[in-house]
C-alpha positions as CSV (number, residue, x, y, z in Angstrom):
1,N,-83.9,5.1,19.4
2,V,-82.7,8.5,20.1
3,M,-85.3,11.2,21.5
4,V,-84.8,14.0,23.3
5,A,-87.1,14.8,26.1
6,T,-86.1,18.4,27.1
7,A,-84.4,20.4,24.4
8,P,-81.9,23.4,25.0
9,V,-83.6,26.7,26.1
10,S,-82.7,29.9,24.7
11,V,-81.2,32.7,27.0
12,T,-80.4,36.1,27.7
13,N,-77.2,37.5,29.6
14,C,-75.3,40.4,30.9
15,P,-71.7,40.6,29.5
16,G,-69.3,38.5,32.2
17,T,-72.2,35.9,33.6
18,S,-72.3,32.4,32.5
19,A,-74.8,31.1,29.7
20,G,-75.1,27.6,30.4
21,F,-77.6,25.4,27.8
22,S,-78.4,21.5,28.4
23,V,-80.0,18.4,26.3
24,S,-82.0,15.8,28.3
25,A,-82.1,12.5,26.1
26,T,-82.8,9.0,26.3
27,G,-81.9,6.0,24.1
28,T,-78.8,3.5,23.8
29,G,-75.5,5.0,23.6
30,L,-75.9,8.3,23.2
31,R,-73.2,10.6,21.8
32,Y,-73.4,14.7,21.7
33,Q,-72.3,17.3,19.5
34,W,-72.8,20.9,20.4
35,Y,-72.4,23.5,17.9
36,K,-71.9,27.2,17.1
37,G,-73.9,27.8,13.9
38,A,-72.3,25.8,11.8
39,S,-69.1,24.8,13.2
40,A,-68.5,22.1,15.7
41,M,-67.3,23.0,19.1
42,V,-63.8,21.3,20.2
43,S,-64.2,18.9,23.5
44,Q,-68.1,20.0,24.3
45,T,-69.6,16.5,23.9
46,G,-71.3,16.4,27.0
47,S,-74.9,16.6,27.6
48,S,-74.3,20.4,28.7
49,L,-72.8,22.9,27.7
50,V,-71.3,26.2,29.8
51,L,-70.1,30.0,28.2
52,A,-67.9,31.2,31.0
53,N,-67.6,35.2,31.2
54,V,-69.9,35.8,27.8
55,S,-69.2,38.8,25.7
56,A,-71.2,39.9,22.1
57,S,-68.8,38.0,20.4
58,D,-70.6,34.7,21.6
59,A,-74.2,35.8,20.5
60,G,-75.9,33.1,18.4
61,T,-77.1,30.3,17.9
62,Y,-76.0,26.9,19.5
63,S,-76.9,23.6,18.6
64,V,-76.3,19.8,20.0
65,V,-76.7,16.7,17.9
66,V,-77.9,14.1,19.6
67,S,-76.8,10.3,17.9
68,G,-77.3,6.7,19.3
69,T,-77.1,3.3,18.6
70,C,-80.1,3.0,16.9
71,G,-82.4,5.7,14.8
72,A,-81.5,9.0,13.3
73,A,-79.3,11.6,14.8
74,V,-81.8,14.4,16.7
75,T,-80.8,18.0,16.4
76,N,-82.1,20.9,18.7
77,S,-81.3,24.7,18.9
78,A,-81.6,27.3,21.5
79,S,-80.1,31.4,21.0
80,L,-77.8,33.4,23.4
81,T,-78.1,36.5,23.4
82,V,-76.1,39.5,25.3
83,N,-77.0,42.5,26.4
84,Q,-74.8,45.2,26.0
85,N,-73.5,47.1,30.1
86,V,-74.5,50.5,30.7
87,M,-71.4,52.8,28.9
88,V,-71.7,56.7,28.7
89,A,-70.3,57.8,25.5
90,T,-70.7,61.9,25.7
91,A,-70.9,63.2,29.2
92,P,-73.3,66.7,30.1
93,V,-70.8,69.9,29.3
94,S,-71.1,72.9,31.6
95,V,-73.2,75.9,30.5
96,T,-73.0,79.6,31.3
97,N,-76.3,81.4,30.6
98,C,-77.7,84.6,30.5
99,P,-81.0,85.0,32.2
100,G,-84.5,84.0,30.2
101,T,-82.5,82.3,28.1
102,S,-82.7,78.5,27.4
103,A,-80.1,76.0,29.3
104,S,-79.8,71.8,28.2
105,F,-78.0,69.4,28.9
106,S,-77.5,65.9,27.1
107,V,-76.3,62.6,27.7
108,S,-75.0,60.3,25.3
109,A,-75.0,56.4,25.9
110,T,-74.9,52.8,24.6
111,G,-76.6,49.5,26.8
112,T,-79.4,47.7,26.6
113,G,-82.9,49.2,28.2
114,L,-81.4,52.4,29.2
115,S,-83.4,54.3,31.5
116,Y,-82.3,58.7,32.8
117,Q,-82.8,60.4,35.7
118,W,-82.2,64.1,36.0
119,Y,-81.5,65.6,38.7
120,K,-80.2,69.0,40.4
121,G,-78.3,68.9,43.5
122,A,-79.6,65.6,45.2
123,S,-83.3,66.3,43.9
124,A,-84.4,64.4,41.7
125,I,-86.6,66.0,39.0
126,V,-89.9,65.1,38.3
127,G,-90.7,63.6,34.9
128,Q,-86.6,64.4,33.2
129,T,-86.5,61.0,32.2
130,G,-84.8,61.7,28.8
131,S,-81.3,61.5,27.3
132,S,-81.4,65.3,27.6
133,L,-82.6,68.2,29.9
134,V,-83.7,71.6,29.1
135,L,-84.4,74.4,31.1
136,A,-86.2,77.4,29.8
137,N,-85.9,81.1,30.9
138,V,-83.3,80.4,33.3
139,S,-83.0,82.6,36.1
140,A,-80.0,83.0,39.2
141,S,-82.4,80.0,41.2
142,D,-81.3,77.6,38.4
143,A,-78.0,77.7,38.7
144,G,-76.3,74.8,40.5
145,T,-75.4,71.3,39.4
146,Y,-77.3,68.9,37.2
147,S,-76.6,65.2,36.9
148,V,-78.0,62.5,35.2
149,V,-78.0,58.5,36.2
150,V,-78.2,56.6,33.4
151,S,-79.2,52.7,34.2
152,G,-79.4,49.5,31.7
153,T,-80.2,45.8,32.1
154,C,-76.5,45.0,32.7
155,G,-73.5,46.5,34.7
156,A,-73.7,49.3,37.6
157,A,-75.9,52.6,36.7
158,V,-73.5,55.2,35.7
159,T,-73.8,59.1,37.2
160,N,-72.3,62.2,35.1
161,S,-73.2,65.7,36.0
162,A,-72.3,69.5,34.7
163,S,-73.0,72.7,35.9
164,L,-75.4,76.0,34.9
165,T,-73.9,79.2,35.7
166,V,-76.6,81.8,35.1
167,N,-74.7,85.5,34.7
168,Q,-76.3,88.6,35.9
169,N,-78.1,91.2,33.2
170,V,-76.4,94.3,33.4
171,M,-78.5,97.0,35.6
172,V,-77.8,100.8,36.8
173,A,-77.7,101.2,40.0
174,T,-77.6,104.9,40.0
175,A,-78.5,107.5,37.5
């Protein structure tokens, strides 16, 4: 009779990597057919299935039907989840402010497991780990280049920067 010793295991991958499923079975005259959803995969008739260079379109449920000379066919399934790479949709925009006002920068990004870190120049700004940065009551000392590093589960971290210019208030030097 057909008996599955080890079933396929669900996996989560980054785009561009290879994903694999395998099944270990015992029985006489074993045959295998892999499916994605309800569709049989042409030429995928071995005990393992390898998907090269996966993308979001490869995500789904994969199953294998193991049949043999004796006993009923056995079906086992597992899922492939494909995470998203980090991609910045909207970068921060440079701003010019008057002293005492609030300045803000924001970034819009897509990807799986996103995290953010804002910097002024080369220094990380403690506690500024959201998609936006708000600077209250700006003064000349706040002027400079601000950047955000967006990281995620997949893909390289992306850095975008913008500048804050603080204008001077009108002052009468001599009466």
